[in-house]
Coordinates of N, CA and C in Angstrom, one line a residue:
M1 N 188.2 210.1 144.2 CA 187.5 210.5 143.6 C 186.7 209.5 142.6
V2 N 188.2 209.1 141.8 CA 187.6 207.9 141.1 C 186.8 206.6 141.6
L3 N 186.8 206.1 142.7 CA 186.2 205.1 143.4 C 184.7 205.5 143.7
F4 N 184.7 207.0 144.0 CA 183.1 208.0 143.8 C 182.9 207.3 143.0
G5 N 183.4 208.0 141.8 CA 182.9 207.7 140.2 C 182.7 206.3 140.1
V6 N 183.5 205.2 140.2 CA 183.1 203.9 139.6 C 181.5 203.3 140.9
A7 N 181.9 204.1 142.2 CA 180.4 203.6 143.2 C 179.2 203.9 142.3
L8 N 179.6 205.4 142.2 CA 178.2 206.1 141.3 C 178.0 205.3 140.1
A9 N 178.8 204.4 139.1 CA 178.0 203.9 138.1 C 177.6 202.3 138.6
F10 N 177.7 202.0 139.9 CA 177.4 200.6 140.4 C 176.0 200.6 141.0
A11 N 176.0 202.0 141.6 CA 174.7 202.0 142.0 C 173.3 202.6 141.3
W12 N 173.7 203.3 140.4 CA 172.2 203.1 139.4 C 172.6 202.8 138.1
P13 N 172.4 201.7 138.0 CA 173.1 200.7 136.6 C 172.0 201.4 135.6
G14 N 170.6 201.5 135.8 CA 169.9 202.4 134.7 C 170.1 202.9 133.9
A15 N 170.8 204.0 135.2 CA 171.5 205.8 134.4 C 172.2 205.2 132.8
A16 N 172.5 204.2 132.9 CA 173.4 204.0 131.1 C 172.6 203.4 130.4
Q17 N 171.3 202.7 131.1 CA 170.4 202.7 129.7 C 169.9 203.2 129.5
A18 N 169.6 204.8 130.0 CA 168.4 205.8 130.3 C 169.3 206.6 129.2
R19 N 171.1 206.5 128.6 CA 171.6 207.2 128.4 C 172.0 208.8 129.3
V20 N 172.2 208.9 130.4 CA 172.6 210.0 131.0 C 173.8 208.8 131.8
Y21 N 175.4 209.9 132.0 CA 176.4 209.9 131.9 C 176.9 211.0 132.9
W22 N 178.0 210.3 133.5 CA 178.5 211.0 135.1 C 179.9 211.1 135.1
S23 N 179.9 212.4 134.6 CA 181.7 212.3 134.9 C 182.2 213.6 136.1
V24 N 183.5 212.9 136.6 CA 183.8 214.1 137.5 C 185.6 214.0 137.1
G25 N 186.0 215.0 138.0 CA 187.3 215.2 137.0 C 187.9 216.5 138.2
I26 N 188.9 216.4 138.5 CA 189.9 217.4 139.4 C 190.6 218.0 138.4
G27 N 190.8 220.0 138.0 CA 191.7 220.6 137.9 C 193.0 220.5 138.5
V28 N 193.7 220.6 137.8 CA 195.3 221.0 138.5 C 196.2 222.3 137.7
P29 N 196.0 223.1 138.5 CA 196.9 224.3 137.9 C 198.3 223.8 137.6
V30 N 198.6 224.6 136.4 CA 199.9 224.6 136.3 C 200.8 225.5 135.9
Y31 N 202.2 225.9 136.5 CA 202.7 227.3 137.0 C 203.5 227.6 135.8
Y32 N 203.5 228.3 135.0 CA 204.1 228.7 133.8 C 205.4 230.0 134.0
G33 N 205.6 229.9 135.7 CA 206.9 230.9 135.7 C 206.4 232.4 136.0
S34 N 206.8 233.7 136.3 CA 206.3 235.0 136.9 C 206.1 235.7 135.4
G35 N 204.8 236.3 135.6 CA 204.6 237.2 134.7 C 203.1 237.1 134.3
W36 N 203.0 237.9 133.1 CA 200.8 237.8 133.1 C 200.9 237.0 131.5
Y37 N 199.8 236.5 131.7 CA 199.6 235.5 130.5 C 197.7 236.3 130.0
P38 N 197.6 236.5 128.9 CA 196.1 236.8 128.4 C 195.0 236.0 129.2
G39 N 194.5 235.9 129.3 CA 193.1 235.5 130.3 C 193.6 234.7 131.4
G40 N 194.9 234.8 132.0 CA 195.4 234.5 133.2 C 195.5 234.9 134.6
W41 N 196.1 235.3 135.5 CA 196.3 235.4 136.7 C 197.8 235.7 136.9
N42 N 198.0 236.9 137.8 CA 199.8 237.3 137.8 C 200.1 236.1 138.1
D43 N 201.9 236.5 138.0 CA 202.6 235.0 138.6 C 202.6 234.1 138.1
G44 N 201.9 233.8 137.1 CA 201.6 232.5 136.0 C 200.9 231.9 136.4
W45 N 200.5 232.3 137.1 CA 198.7 231.0 137.6 C 198.0 231.1 136.5
W46 N 197.8 229.7 135.7 CA 196.6 229.8 135.0 C 195.1 229.5 135.2
G47 N 194.3 230.4 135.5 CA 193.0 230.2 135.6 C 193.0 230.0 137.3
V48 N 191.7 229.0 138.0 CA 191.6 228.9 139.0 C 192.7 227.8 140.5
P49 N 193.5 227.8 141.0 CA 194.1 227.0 141.3 C 193.3 225.1 141.7
Y50 N 192.1 225.4 142.4 CA 191.6 224.4 142.1 C 190.2 224.0 141.4
A51 N 189.6 222.7 140.2 CA 189.1 223.5 140.1 C 188.0 221.7 139.8
P52 N 188.0 221.5 140.2 CA 186.6 220.2 140.6 C 185.6 220.5 139.2
Y53 N 185.0 219.9 139.0 CA 183.5 219.4 138.0 C 183.2 218.5 138.0
G54 N 182.3 218.2 137.7 CA 181.4 217.0 137.5 C 180.3 217.0 136.7
G55 N 179.5 216.7 136.0 CA 178.3 216.7 135.3 C 177.7 215.8 134.5
W56 N 176.7 216.1 134.2 CA 176.4 214.8 133.3 C 175.1 215.3 132.2
S57 N 175.2 214.1 131.1 CA 174.7 214.7 130.3 C 173.6 213.5 129.4
T58 N 172.3 213.9 128.8 CA 171.3 213.0 128.1 C 171.6 213.9 126.4
W59 N 170.8 212.6 126.0 CA 170.2 213.2 124.7 C 169.6 212.3 124.0
N60 N 168.3 212.4 123.4 CA 167.4 211.9 122.9 C 168.2 211.0 122.1
P61 N 167.0 209.4 121.7 CA 167.3 208.9 120.6 C 167.1 208.9 119.5
P62 N 167.7 208.6 118.4 CA 168.0 209.1 116.8 C 166.5 209.0 116.5
L63 N 166.4 210.2 115.6 CA 164.7 210.3 115.5 C 164.4 209.2 113.7
V64 N 164.0 208.4 114.2 CA 163.3 207.4 112.7 C 162.1 207.8 112.5
I65 N 161.5 208.1 110.9 CA 160.3 208.4 110.5 C 160.5 206.6 109.6
E66 N 159.5 206.7 110.1 CA 159.0 205.1 108.9 C 157.9 205.7 108.0
R67 N 158.0 205.0 107.0 CA 157.0 205.9 106.4 C 156.3 204.5 105.5
Q68 N 155.0 204.4 105.0 CA 153.9 203.7 104.8 C 154.4 203.1 103.3
P69 N 154.3 202.0 103.4 CA 154.6 201.2 102.7 C 154.1 202.0 100.4
M70 N 155.0 202.1 99.9 CA 153.9 202.6 99.0 C 153.2 201.3 97.9
V71 N 152.0 202.2 97.9 CA 150.8 201.5 97.1 C 151.0 201.8 95.7
V72 N 150.5 200.9 94.7 CA 150.2 201.1 93.5 C 149.4 201.0 93.1
Q73 N 148.4 201.2 92.5 CA 147.0 200.7 91.6 C 147.5 200.8 90.3
T74 N 146.9 199.6 89.7 CA 146.5 199.4 88.4 C 145.8 199.5 87.8
L75 N 145.4 200.1 86.5 CA 143.7 200.0 86.2 C 144.1 198.4 85.0
P76 N 142.7 198.3 84.7 CA 142.2 197.3 84.3 C 142.9 197.4 82.8
P77 N 143.6 196.8 81.9 CA 143.6 197.0 80.5 C 142.6 198.1 79.5
G78 N 142.5 199.1 79.0 CA 141.6 198.8 78.6 C 141.5 198.5 76.9
P79 N 140.5 199.4 76.1 CA 140.2 198.6 75.0 C 141.7 198.7 73.9
A80 N 141.9 198.2 73.3 CA 144.0 198.2 72.5 C 142.8 199.4 71.5
P81 N 144.4 200.1 71.3 CA 144.1 201.5 70.7 C 143.7 200.6 68.9
Q82 N 142.9 201.4 68.0 CA 142.3 201.1 66.8 C 143.6 200.8 66.0
S83 N 144.1 199.6 65.3 CA 145.0 199.8 64.3 C 144.3 199.8 62.9
F84 N 144.8 200.3 61.8 CA 145.0 200.7 60.4 C 145.8 200.0 59.7
W85 N 145.3 199.5 58.8 CA 146.1 199.2 57.1 C 145.9 200.4 56.3
Y86 N 146.6 200.8 55.5 CA 146.5 201.9 54.4 C 146.2 201.0 53.3
Y87 N 145.3 200.9 52.3 CA 145.2 200.7 51.3 C 145.3 202.1 50.0
C88 N 146.3 201.2 49.3 CA 146.2 202.7 47.5 C 145.1 201.9 46.4
Q89 N 144.5 203.0 45.9 CA 143.7 202.5 44.5 C 144.3 202.2 43.7
N90 N 145.4 203.1 43.6 CA 146.3 202.9 42.5 C 147.6 203.3 41.9
P91 N 148.4 202.2 42.1 CA 148.0 200.8 41.6 C 147.2 200.2 43.1
A92 N 146.6 198.9 43.4 CA 145.7 198.4 44.2 C 146.9 197.6 45.3
G93 N 146.6 197.7 46.3 CA 147.5 197.0 47.4 C 147.6 198.0 48.2
Y94 N 148.1 197.1 49.4 CA 148.3 197.5 50.8 C 150.0 198.3 50.7
Y95 N 149.6 198.9 52.3 CA 151.6 199.7 52.2 C 151.6 198.0 53.3
P96 N 152.9 197.2 53.3 CA 154.0 198.1 52.8 C 154.2 197.3 51.4
Y97 N 153.3 196.9 50.7 CA 153.8 196.0 49.2 C 153.6 197.3 48.3
V98 N 153.0 197.9 48.4 CA 153.3 198.7 47.2 C 153.6 200.1 48.0
A99 N 155.0 200.4 47.7 CA 155.5 201.4 48.3 C 155.2 203.3 47.9
N100 N 154.8 203.1 47.1 CA 154.2 204.4 46.8 C 152.5 204.7 46.5
C101 N 152.1 205.8 46.3 CA 150.7 205.9 46.0 C 150.5 207.1 45.9
P102 N 150.2 207.3 44.5 CA 149.9 209.1 43.9 C 148.7 209.7 44.2
G103 N 147.9 208.6 44.9 CA 146.6 209.4 45.3 C 146.1 209.7 46.1
G104 N 147.0 208.9 47.2 CA 146.4 209.3 48.9 C 146.5 208.0 49.1
W105 N 147.2 207.3 50.6 CA 146.4 206.5 51.3 C 145.1 206.3 51.7
T106 N 144.2 205.2 52.3 CA 143.2 205.2 52.5 C 143.4 204.0 53.1
P107 N 142.9 205.1 54.7 CA 143.1 203.9 56.1 C 141.7 202.9 56.4
V108 N 142.3 201.7 56.3 CA 141.1 201.1 56.8 C 141.8 200.5 57.6
P109 N 140.5 199.6 58.6 CA 140.3 199.1 60.0 C 140.6 197.9 59.7
A110 N 142.1 197.6 60.8 CA 142.5 196.4 60.1 C 141.2 195.1 61.2
T111 N 141.2 194.1 60.5 CA 140.8 193.2 60.7 C 141.0 192.1 62.1
P112 N 141.1 192.3 63.0 CA 141.6 190.9 64.0 C 141.9 189.9 63.3
P113 N 142.8 189.0 63.7 CA 142.9 187.4 63.2 C 141.5 186.4 63.4
P114 N 141.2 185.6 63.2 CA 139.8 185.0 63.5 C 140.3 184.1 64.7
P115 N 139.7 183.8 65.9 CA 140.1 182.6 66.5 C 140.3 181.5 66.5
P116 N 141.4 181.2 67.2 CA 141.8 179.6 67.1 C 140.5 178.4 67.5
L117 N 140.5 177.7 66.1 CA 139.6 176.6 65.8 C 140.2 175.7 67.2
G118 N 139.3 175.2 68.2 CA 139.8 174.0 68.8 C 138.4 173.9 70.2
P119 N 138.9 172.6 70.6 CA 137.9 172.4 71.3 C 137.7 174.0 73.0
A120 N 136.1 173.9 73.3 CA 136.4 175.7 73.8 C 137.2 174.8 75.8
K121 N 137.5 176.1 76.3 CA 138.1 175.5 77.9 C 137.4 175.6 78.5

């Protein structure tokens, strides 16, 4: 029987590549003495006296889900938010040089620094 299994393995070498496996076995009865055992036969015999079996099984290769790469689209930067300086009428000055302003702060649009002087590129 073992020789048959070895011959079968060499006869179909593609079977292993296709993930098909064969097995052959022979069951040998076990004698437990006289009496009755649950699920067994009388006189101590358990199961069938000769139980040849064979079988094959297959399974699918593992499932692999390939996801598309994530695409990140960025928007061009918009205009910078307008910033303000805060001016106080009495005492005259800008924050943080004047710490307290009893009359309230007046928001003044901040002026950007002048462009650097130099040769044009």
